[in-house]
Coordinates of C-alpha atoms in Angstrom, one line a residue:
M298 CA -89.4 -24.5 -7.6
K299 CA -90.8 -24.7 -4.0
I300 CA -91.3 -20.3 -4.0
K301 CA -92.8 -20.7 -7.0
K302 CA -95.3 -23.2 -5.9
F303 CA -95.8 -20.9 -2.7
F304 CA -96.8 -18.0 -5.0
A305 CA -98.9 -20.0 -7.2
V306 CA -100.8 -21.1 -4.2
F307 CA -100.9 -17.7 -2.9
L308 CA -102.3 -16.0 -5.6
F309 CA -104.8 -18.8 -5.8
L310 CA -105.9 -18.2 -2.1
I311 CA -106.2 -13.9 -2.9
L312 CA -108.0 -14.5 -6.2
F313 CA -110.6 -17.5 -5.5
I314 CA -110.9 -18.3 -1.4
S315 CA -110.4 -14.9 0.4
P316 CA -113.4 -12.7 1.1
C317 CA -114.8 -10.8 -2.2
Y318 CA -114.8 -7.1 -1.9
A319 CA -117.3 -5.0 -3.2
T320 CA -116.3 -3.6 -7.0
N321 CA -117.2 0.5 -7.2
P322 CA -118.3 1.8 -10.3
D323 CA -116.8 3.4 -12.6
D324 CA -119.6 6.0 -12.3
D325 CA -122.5 6.5 -9.9
I326 CA -125.3 4.2 -10.3
I327 CA -128.7 5.9 -10.3
I328 CA -131.6 3.9 -9.2
L329 CA -135.0 6.0 -9.5
Y330 CA -137.6 4.2 -7.4
T331 CA -141.3 4.4 -6.9
N332 CA -144.1 2.7 -4.5
D333 CA -147.8 2.4 -4.2
V334 CA -148.4 4.8 -7.2
H335 CA -151.8 3.1 -7.7
C336 CA -152.7 4.5 -11.1
G337 CA -152.2 7.8 -10.2
V338 CA -150.7 7.7 -13.8
D339 CA -150.7 11.2 -14.5
D340 CA -151.2 12.8 -10.7
F341 CA -148.6 14.8 -9.0
I342 CA -145.3 14.0 -10.9
G343 CA -146.8 11.6 -12.8
Y344 CA -145.4 8.9 -14.9
S345 CA -144.5 11.3 -17.8
G346 CA -142.4 13.2 -15.5
L347 CA -140.5 10.7 -14.0
A348 CA -139.6 9.7 -17.5
Y349 CA -138.2 13.3 -18.1
Y350 CA -136.4 12.9 -14.6
R351 CA -135.2 9.6 -15.8
D352 CA -134.0 10.8 -18.8
E353 CA -132.0 14.2 -17.2
M354 CA -130.3 11.7 -14.9
K355 CA -128.9 9.8 -17.9
K356 CA -127.2 13.1 -19.1
L357 CA -125.4 12.8 -15.2
S358 CA -124.6 9.0 -15.5
P359 CA -124.9 6.0 -18.2
Y360 CA -125.9 4.1 -15.4
V361 CA -130.1 4.5 -14.6
T362 CA -132.9 2.0 -13.6
L363 CA -136.1 2.3 -12.7
V364 CA -137.3 0.6 -10.1
D365 CA -141.0 -0.5 -8.7
A366 CA -142.1 -1.7 -4.9
G367 CA -145.6 -2.3 -5.8
D368 CA -149.3 -1.8 -6.2
H369 CA -149.3 0.1 -9.5
V370 CA -152.3 -1.7 -11.1
Q371 CA -155.2 -1.0 -8.5
G372 CA -156.4 2.4 -7.3
A373 CA -158.1 4.6 -10.2
T374 CA -160.5 4.3 -13.3
I375 CA -157.3 3.6 -15.8
G376 CA -156.8 0.3 -14.0
I377 CA -159.9 -0.5 -13.0
I378 CA -161.6 -0.1 -16.4
S379 CA -158.5 -2.2 -17.6
H380 CA -157.8 -4.5 -15.4
G381 CA -154.7 -3.1 -14.7
R382 CA -153.6 -4.1 -18.4
Y383 CA -153.4 -0.2 -19.2
I384 CA -150.7 0.3 -16.6
I385 CA -148.7 -2.5 -17.5
E386 CA -148.4 -0.6 -20.7
I387 CA -147.4 2.4 -19.4
M388 CA -144.8 0.6 -17.2
N389 CA -143.1 -1.3 -20.4
E390 CA -143.0 2.1 -22.1
L391 CA -141.2 3.4 -19.3
N392 CA -138.5 1.1 -19.4
Y393 CA -138.7 -0.3 -15.9
E394 CA -135.9 -2.9 -15.0
I395 CA -136.9 -4.0 -11.5
V396 CA -140.5 -4.7 -10.2
T397 CA -141.8 -6.3 -7.1
L398 CA -145.2 -7.3 -6.2
G399 CA -147.6 -5.4 -3.8
N400 CA -150.5 -7.5 -2.7
H401 CA -153.0 -5.4 -5.1
E402 CA -151.5 -7.3 -8.0
F403 CA -154.0 -10.1 -7.2
D404 CA -157.0 -7.7 -7.1
Y405 CA -157.9 -8.9 -10.2
G406 CA -157.4 -12.4 -9.6
W407 CA -154.2 -15.5 -9.8
G408 CA -154.9 -15.5 -13.5
Q409 CA -154.5 -11.8 -14.4
F410 CA -151.7 -11.7 -12.1
E411 CA -150.1 -14.6 -14.3
N412 CA -150.9 -12.3 -17.3
F413 CA -149.1 -9.2 -15.6
N414 CA -145.9 -11.0 -15.1
K415 CA -146.3 -12.8 -18.6
N416 CA -146.7 -9.2 -20.2
L417 CA -144.5 -6.9 -18.0
K418 CA -141.2 -7.3 -19.9
C419 CA -139.0 -7.4 -16.8
G420 CA -141.3 -9.6 -15.2
Y421 CA -141.8 -9.6 -11.6
I422 CA -139.5 -10.4 -8.6
S423 CA -139.9 -12.2 -5.1
C424 CA -138.2 -14.4 -2.9
N425 CA -141.2 -15.2 -0.8
L426 CA -144.0 -16.2 -3.0
R427 CA -144.1 -19.6 -2.7
D428 CA -146.3 -22.6 -4.3
L429 CA -146.6 -25.0 -1.7
R430 CA -147.8 -28.1 -3.9
N431 CA -143.7 -28.3 -4.5
N432 CA -142.0 -25.6 -2.2
N433 CA -140.7 -23.7 -5.2
L434 CA -140.8 -20.1 -5.3
V435 CA -143.1 -18.9 -8.2
L436 CA -140.7 -16.1 -9.7
P437 CA -137.0 -15.3 -9.5
A438 CA -136.0 -14.4 -5.8
Y439 CA -133.6 -11.8 -7.4
K440 CA -132.2 -10.1 -10.4
I441 CA -128.6 -9.2 -10.8
L442 CA -128.1 -5.9 -13.5
N443 CA -124.5 -5.4 -14.4
Y444 CA -123.3 -1.2 -14.2
G445 CA -119.7 -2.0 -16.0
N446 CA -118.0 -4.2 -14.0
T447 CA -120.5 -3.6 -10.7
K448 CA -123.0 -6.1 -10.1
V449 CA -126.2 -4.7 -8.3
A450 CA -128.8 -7.8 -7.1
Y451 CA -132.3 -6.8 -6.6
V452 CA -134.2 -8.9 -4.2
G453 CA -138.1 -8.9 -4.3
I454 CA -140.4 -9.3 -1.1
C455 CA -143.7 -9.1 -1.1
T456 CA -145.6 -8.8 2.4
P457 CA -147.2 -11.7 3.9
E458 CA -149.9 -9.5 4.6
T459 CA -151.1 -9.7 1.1
I460 CA -153.4 -13.0 1.6
G461 CA -155.7 -11.1 3.8
K462 CA -155.3 -7.9 2.0
T463 CA -156.7 -9.1 -1.4
T464 CA -159.2 -11.9 -1.9
P465 CA -157.5 -15.1 -0.3
T466 CA -159.7 -17.9 -2.1
Y467 CA -157.3 -16.5 -5.1
F468 CA -154.5 -18.9 -3.2
K469 CA -156.6 -21.7 -2.7
D470 CA -157.1 -24.9 -5.1
E471 CA -160.8 -26.0 -5.4
N472 CA -160.9 -27.7 -2.0
K473 CA -160.2 -24.5 -0.6
N474 CA -156.5 -25.5 0.5
F475 CA -154.3 -22.9 0.4
I476 CA -151.8 -23.7 -2.5
Y477 CA -149.6 -20.7 -2.2
D478 CA -147.9 -18.4 0.8
F479 CA -145.9 -15.6 1.2
D480 CA -143.8 -17.2 4.1
G481 CA -145.3 -15.6 6.7
D482 CA -145.0 -16.9 10.5
D483 CA -145.9 -15.2 13.6
K484 CA -142.2 -15.0 14.4
G485 CA -140.9 -13.5 11.2
E486 CA -138.3 -16.5 11.2
K487 CA -139.4 -17.9 7.3
L488 CA -139.5 -14.0 5.9
C489 CA -136.0 -13.4 6.8
A490 CA -134.7 -17.0 6.4
S491 CA -136.1 -16.2 2.9
V492 CA -134.8 -13.0 2.4
Q493 CA -131.5 -13.9 3.8
K494 CA -131.0 -17.1 1.6
A495 CA -131.7 -14.6 -1.5
A496 CA -129.4 -12.3 -0.7
D497 CA -126.7 -14.8 -0.2
D498 CA -127.6 -16.6 -3.4
A499 CA -127.1 -12.8 -4.8
R500 CA -123.6 -12.8 -3.3
K501 CA -122.8 -16.1 -4.6
A502 CA -123.5 -15.0 -7.7
G503 CA -121.2 -12.3 -8.5
A504 CA -123.4 -9.2 -6.8
D505 CA -121.3 -6.3 -5.2
F506 CA -124.1 -4.7 -3.7
V507 CA -128.0 -6.2 -2.7
I508 CA -130.5 -4.0 -3.0
A509 CA -133.8 -5.4 -1.3
V510 CA -136.9 -4.3 -2.8
G511 CA -140.0 -4.5 -0.5
H512 CA -143.7 -4.1 -0.4
L513 CA -143.7 -4.5 3.7
G514 CA -144.1 -1.6 5.3
E515 CA -142.5 0.5 8.3
N516 CA -145.0 1.7 10.6
E517 CA -147.3 0.3 13.4
D518 CA -150.4 -0.4 10.8
V519 CA -147.8 -3.4 9.4
T520 CA -147.3 -6.5 10.7
K521 CA -144.1 -5.9 12.8
V522 CA -142.4 -9.0 11.8
W523 CA -142.5 -8.9 8.4
S524 CA -142.6 -5.1 8.4
A525 CA -138.8 -3.5 6.5
P526 CA -137.1 -2.7 9.7
F527 CA -137.7 -6.1 11.4
I528 CA -136.1 -8.0 8.2
A529 CA -133.3 -5.6 7.8
E530 CA -132.3 -5.6 11.3
H531 CA -132.5 -9.6 11.3
T532 CA -130.7 -10.2 8.1
R533 CA -127.3 -9.3 6.5
G534 CA -126.0 -8.8 3.1
I535 CA -128.3 -5.9 2.1
N536 CA -126.9 -2.7 1.6
A537 CA -130.2 -0.9 1.0
F538 CA -133.5 -1.2 1.5
I539 CA -136.0 0.2 -1.5
D540 CA -140.2 -0.6 0.4
G541 CA -143.7 0.2 0.0
H542 CA -147.1 -0.6 1.2
S543 CA -147.7 1.4 4.1
H544 CA -147.5 4.8 1.8
E545 CA -145.0 6.9 4.5
V546 CA -142.8 8.8 2.8
T547 CA -139.4 8.1 4.0
E548 CA -136.3 9.8 2.8
A549 CA -133.6 7.5 5.1
L550 CA -134.7 5.7 8.0
K551 CA -131.7 4.1 9.6
V552 CA -131.3 0.7 11.4
K553 CA -128.6 -2.0 11.8
N554 CA -128.2 -5.4 10.5
L555 CA -127.2 -8.6 12.2
D556 CA -123.6 -7.5 11.8
G557 CA -124.0 -3.8 13.1
E558 CA -123.8 -2.2 10.0
E559 CA -126.1 0.5 8.7
I560 CA -128.8 0.1 6.5
T561 CA -131.6 2.7 4.7
I562 CA -134.8 2.2 4.2
T563 CA -136.5 4.6 2.1
Q564 CA -140.3 4.7 0.5
T565 CA -141.8 7.7 -1.6
G566 CA -145.2 7.5 -0.3
T567 CA -147.9 7.1 -2.6
K568 CA -149.3 8.5 -5.9
L569 CA -146.3 9.5 -7.3
H570 CA -146.0 12.6 -4.7
N571 CA -142.2 11.9 -4.8
I572 CA -139.8 10.1 -6.8
G573 CA -137.1 8.3 -5.2
L574 CA -133.3 8.8 -6.0
M575 CA -130.9 6.3 -4.6
K576 CA -127.4 6.6 -5.4
I577 CA -124.5 4.0 -5.6
H578 CA -121.4 6.3 -5.8
T579 CA -118.4 5.4 -6.8
S580 CA -116.9 5.1 -3.3
G581 CA -119.3 2.6 -2.9
Q582 CA -121.6 4.7 -0.6
I583 CA -125.3 4.6 -0.9
T584 CA -127.4 7.7 -0.6
T585 CA -130.9 8.2 -1.1
K586 CA -133.0 11.5 -1.4
L587 CA -136.7 12.3 -2.3
I588 CA -137.5 14.3 -5.6
N589 CA -141.0 16.1 -5.2
E590 CA -140.8 18.4 -8.4
V591 CA -139.6 17.8 -11.6
T592 CA -139.1 20.8 -14.5
G593 CA -140.5 18.8 -17.6
R594 CA -142.8 16.1 -18.8
N595 CA -142.2 13.4 -21.1
E596 CA -144.1 13.6 -24.8
N597 CA -144.1 10.2 -25.4
I598 CA -145.4 9.3 -21.9
T599 CA -147.9 12.1 -22.3
N600 CA -149.3 10.7 -25.2
L601 CA -149.5 7.3 -24.4
I602 CA -151.6 8.0 -20.9
N603 CA -154.2 10.3 -22.9
T604 CA -154.5 7.7 -25.7
L605 CA -155.6 5.5 -23.4
K606 CA -157.7 7.5 -21.5
A607 CA -159.9 8.3 -24.8
R608 CA -160.3 5.1 -25.0
Y609 CA -163.0 4.9 -22.1
E610 CA -163.2 9.3 -20.6
D611 CA -166.8 9.8 -22.7
T612 CA -168.8 7.1 -20.6
L613 CA -167.2 8.5 -17.6
K614 CA -167.6 11.8 -17.4
S615 CA -171.7 11.9 -17.3
I616 CA -172.8 13.4 -14.4
L617 CA -174.9 10.8 -11.8
S618 CA -176.0 13.6 -9.2
R619 CA -174.9 16.5 -7.5
T620 CA -173.5 17.3 -3.9
N621 CA -173.4 20.4 -2.0
F622 CA -170.7 19.0 0.3
D623 CA -167.9 16.4 0.5
F624 CA -167.6 12.6 0.9
L625 CA -165.1 11.7 2.9
A626 CA -162.4 8.2 2.7
M627 CA -159.7 10.3 4.3
D628 CA -158.5 13.6 5.3
D629 CA -156.5 16.9 3.8
K630 CA -153.5 15.2 4.4
G631 CA -154.0 11.3 2.7
D632 CA -154.5 9.5 6.3
W633 CA -157.8 7.3 6.2
L634 CA -160.7 7.9 8.1
V635 CA -162.6 5.0 7.0
R636 CA -160.2 2.3 8.6
N637 CA -160.6 3.9 12.5
G638 CA -163.8 6.1 12.4
E639 CA -167.5 6.4 10.7
T640 CA -167.6 9.1 7.6
N641 CA -170.5 10.1 5.8
L642 CA -169.3 8.1 2.4
C643 CA -169.3 4.7 4.2
N644 CA -172.8 5.5 5.3
F645 CA -173.7 6.6 2.1
A646 CA -172.0 3.3 0.4
A647 CA -173.3 1.1 3.0
D648 CA -177.1 2.5 2.3
A649 CA -176.3 1.7 -1.5
F650 CA -175.6 -1.8 -1.0
L651 CA -178.7 -2.2 1.0
N652 CA -181.0 -0.3 -1.7
E653 CA -179.2 -2.8 -4.2
A654 CA -181.0 -5.6 -1.9
G655 CA -184.3 -4.6 -3.2
G656 CA -185.7 -5.5 0.8
L657 CA -183.8 -8.9 0.7
A658 CA -181.3 -7.7 3.4
D659 CA -182.0 -6.3 6.8
I660 CA -178.1 -5.4 6.9
A661 CA -175.5 -4.1 4.7
F662 CA -171.7 -3.8 5.5
V663 CA -169.1 -2.0 3.8
N664 CA -165.2 -2.8 5.3
G665 CA -163.0 0.8 5.5
G666 CA -160.5 -0.9 3.0
G667 CA -163.3 -0.8 0.3
I668 CA -163.7 2.9 0.1
R669 CA -160.7 4.3 -1.3
T670 CA -161.1 8.3 -2.0
N671 CA -163.0 11.2 -1.4
I672 CA -165.8 12.5 -4.0
T673 CA -165.5 16.3 -3.8
K674 CA -169.0 18.9 -3.4
G675 CA -170.3 19.5 -7.2
G676 CA -171.4 17.4 -10.0
I677 CA -170.9 13.5 -10.0
N678 CA -169.7 11.3 -12.6
F679 CA -169.3 7.3 -12.8
N680 CA -166.1 7.8 -12.6
N681 CA -166.4 8.9 -9.1
A682 CA -168.1 5.7 -7.9
L683 CA -165.5 3.8 -9.7
S684 CA -162.5 5.2 -8.0
V685 CA -164.2 4.8 -4.4
C686 CA -165.2 1.2 -5.2
P687 CA -162.3 0.3 -7.4
F688 CA -161.8 -3.1 -6.6
G689 CA -164.7 -4.7 -9.2
N690 CA -165.9 -6.9 -6.4
T691 CA -169.3 -8.7 -6.5
L692 CA -172.5 -7.7 -3.8
L693 CA -174.1 -11.2 -2.5
I694 CA -176.6 -11.7 0.2
I695 CA -176.0 -14.2 2.8
E696 CA -178.2 -15.6 5.6
V697 CA -176.4 -16.0 8.7
P698 CA -177.0 -15.8 12.7
G699 CA -176.8 -12.9 15.0
Q700 CA -173.2 -14.2 16.8
S701 CA -172.0 -14.5 13.3
I702 CA -172.5 -10.9 12.9
L703 CA -170.9 -10.0 16.5
D704 CA -168.1 -12.3 15.8
D705 CA -167.3 -10.5 12.4
L706 CA -167.9 -6.7 14.1
E707 CA -165.2 -7.9 16.7
I708 CA -163.1 -9.3 14.0
G709 CA -163.4 -5.4 12.0
A710 CA -163.0 -3.7 15.5
R711 CA -159.9 -5.7 16.7
L712 CA -157.4 -3.2 15.6
Y713 CA -159.1 -0.1 16.6
P714 CA -158.2 2.7 17.3
A715 CA -155.4 1.8 14.7
N716 CA -156.2 1.4 11.0
N717 CA -157.7 -1.6 9.7
G718 CA -159.3 -2.2 6.5
G719 CA -161.7 -4.9 7.9
L720 CA -163.8 -2.1 10.1
L721 CA -167.3 -2.7 9.3
H722 CA -169.7 0.2 8.2
P723 CA -173.3 -0.3 8.7
A724 CA -176.5 -0.2 6.8
G725 CA -179.3 -1.1 9.2
L726 CA -177.7 -1.8 12.1
T727 CA -175.7 0.2 14.9
Y728 CA -172.7 -0.8 17.2
E729 CA -170.1 0.6 19.6
I730 CA -166.6 -0.2 19.8
D731 CA -165.0 0.0 23.7
A732 CA -161.5 0.4 22.7
K733 CA -160.8 0.2 27.0
I734 CA -161.3 -4.0 26.4
E735 CA -158.4 -5.2 25.1
S736 CA -159.5 -7.1 21.6
P737 CA -160.3 -10.9 22.0
V738 CA -159.0 -11.5 18.6
S739 CA -155.5 -13.2 17.6
V740 CA -153.8 -13.9 14.2
N741 CA -152.3 -17.5 13.7
S742 CA -150.5 -16.8 10.8
A743 CA -149.6 -20.5 10.1
A744 CA -153.4 -21.0 9.2
K745 CA -153.1 -17.4 7.7
S746 CA -156.6 -16.9 10.3
L747 CA -157.7 -14.9 13.1
I748 CA -158.9 -16.7 16.0
L749 CA -161.5 -15.2 18.4
D750 CA -161.2 -15.8 22.0
E751 CA -165.0 -16.9 23.0
N752 CA -164.2 -16.4 27.3
A753 CA -162.6 -12.9 26.6
P754 CA -164.6 -9.6 27.4
R755 CA -166.0 -8.1 23.9
R756 CA -165.1 -5.1 22.6
V757 CA -168.4 -4.6 20.7
K758 CA -171.4 -3.7 22.6
N759 CA -175.0 -2.2 22.1
V760 CA -175.7 -4.0 18.5
M761 CA -179.1 -3.1 17.1
V762 CA -180.6 -3.8 14.3
H763 CA -183.5 -1.6 12.9
G764 CA -183.5 -0.3 16.8
E765 CA -183.9 -3.5 18.3
E766 CA -181.1 -5.7 19.9
L767 CA -179.4 -8.3 17.9
D768 CA -180.8 -11.7 18.9
P769 CA -177.3 -14.3 18.7
K770 CA -179.9 -17.2 17.5
K771 CA -182.0 -15.0 14.8
L772 CA -181.0 -15.3 11.5
Y773 CA -180.0 -12.3 9.4
K774 CA -179.6 -11.8 5.6
V775 CA -176.6 -9.7 4.8
I776 CA -175.4 -7.6 1.8
G777 CA -171.9 -7.3 0.9
T778 CA -168.6 -7.8 -1.4
N779 CA -167.9 -11.2 -2.0
F780 CA -164.2 -10.0 -0.5
V781 CA -165.8 -9.8 3.1
L782 CA -168.5 -12.3 2.9
V783 CA -167.6 -15.3 1.8
N784 CA -163.8 -14.8 0.8
N785 CA -162.6 -13.7 3.9
G786 CA -161.2 -10.8 3.0
D787 CA -159.6 -8.6 5.9
G788 CA -160.3 -11.9 8.1
H789 CA -163.8 -11.8 8.1
I790 CA -165.2 -15.1 8.4
F791 CA -169.3 -14.9 8.8
A792 CA -169.5 -18.4 10.0
N793 CA -172.3 -20.4 9.7
S794 CA -173.4 -18.5 6.4
K795 CA -175.8 -19.5 3.5
I796 CA -175.7 -17.6 0.3
I797 CA -179.3 -16.6 -0.9
K798 CA -178.3 -14.5 -4.2
S799 CA -175.0 -15.0 -5.3
D800 CA -172.5 -12.1 -7.2
F801 CA -175.5 -10.2 -8.9
A802 CA -174.1 -6.6 -9.1
V803 CA -170.8 -4.9 -9.0
D804 CA -170.1 -2.9 -5.6
S805 CA -169.1 0.3 -7.9
D806 CA -172.2 0.2 -10.0
S807 CA -174.6 -0.4 -7.0
L808 CA -172.6 3.3 -5.7
A809 CA -173.9 4.8 -8.9
H810 CA -177.4 3.3 -9.1
Y811 CA -178.2 4.8 -5.4
M812 CA -176.7 8.4 -6.8
K813 CA -179.0 8.3 -9.6
N814 CA -182.0 8.5 -7.3
F815 CA -180.8 11.9 -6.0
D816 CA -181.1 15.4 -8.4
S817 CA -178.7 16.7 -5.4
I818 CA -177.4 13.9 -2.2
P819 CA -179.8 14.6 0.7
E820 CA -178.2 16.8 3.7
V821 CA -178.8 13.9 5.7
Y822 CA -175.3 12.6 4.2
R823 CA -173.6 15.7 5.0
Y824 CA -172.1 14.2 8.2
A825 CA -171.3 10.6 9.6
Q826 CA -175.0 9.4 11.5
G827 CA -173.4 7.9 14.5
R828 CA -174.2 4.2 13.4
I829 CA -170.8 3.4 14.9
K830 CA -169.9 4.7 18.6
F831 CA -166.1 4.5 19.3
T832 CA -165.2 4.7 23.2
K833 CA -161.3 5.4 23.9

């Protein structure tokens, strides 16, 4: 009798108390992943190519899942003109099962983000989008999918950079207090804790494998303590990491977690140049591969995209002007030029804003992150203007002391020579950035703001307004987008400003209006004009 009881207790311990080992799948689990598509619905591989490849993979395994790591609703006309609705429609037709948030999912406001979440069939996941009023998560932290007897959990992670990289006021109440947050702090501890909790909870819920789906980034352009490698290295229990945000082509970056286990981080780039292929093999091994070419297209997805485009194509094709040279936002490799240098396109856009002011402003500012694509030589249509300024930001005019302008130029110059979407491109003003001087601007993650050390040396010098030295005490009238001038976009403050004229034009419309002034764009815009001098 005692022997029987002993074996009963022993069996109980084995089944219920001893550590659970992963149940390997009975067939390969194929995870196809995308990130930073930015409305590139028919660019390169395109969504129809993705659907075709997904169908081909289904011939190899019954377990095929589509995953997206954010930034899908913004970046080209089809998203701008529908405020992202058409992209959600396409993703539903593709049957995405796992989607996390990029910062650009908030570009059309909090209310539209809620509409996305409501209408996206699979909904979003994020372990770190938090309602500060009750400390609860806004979305599910993870989702578990079953593949036969194997359970795979997907943990969603959105970069805390989101608040600064979209419009900060979207995350505030009527009293301008933050009511939403992404668990960002100066050391990355809050974010790591949120990711760890989600991974632990998923394991407790029976997950055999945990895949992080993050919009965080890996390179020096993103905040290190919020990056995918940092999170992977400071957590345990995650088997692999699908990433986004920094537009990197990363087939398999290997890092070690807290237990010394090797974790693969992968990212596809942007605009569907590549499709990510992750496999959880029957052995339990996880491999990743990037696919940059497919041999067919899915007819249903092609037809859906064409139907959506037909709703607005005629309006967008009308020619506004012509150019004999290219307007540049990025180089041939797709690397940003407007975030660490002056370009002819930024000069043209700044002049367009100043022109829109109708003589009511002294200065115009365009942030580098607000200029999103090149214009190639030839006919320029409204679609070009809409693609260059895709956010639908409105223009306003403020009256602001010269000292505040100096401070915000310093904020825009703080990361140079690294990329910074907050770099300010002017019209009516010129200035110099001396990178040999350490930036006096630091980040206060707790307050989600920037701190400017007033006693430290400045790297911004020789600021001239229409050829005269800027007077810190004088009031100047400045035109720019609501994102930059009043909504603290990219950390800009423009302290002590007064709104003179509010929300009177859309940035892309202003660009189009200015283009229409010229049968052919003048040669003066062929090259950058030296409005910003850079000293390294």
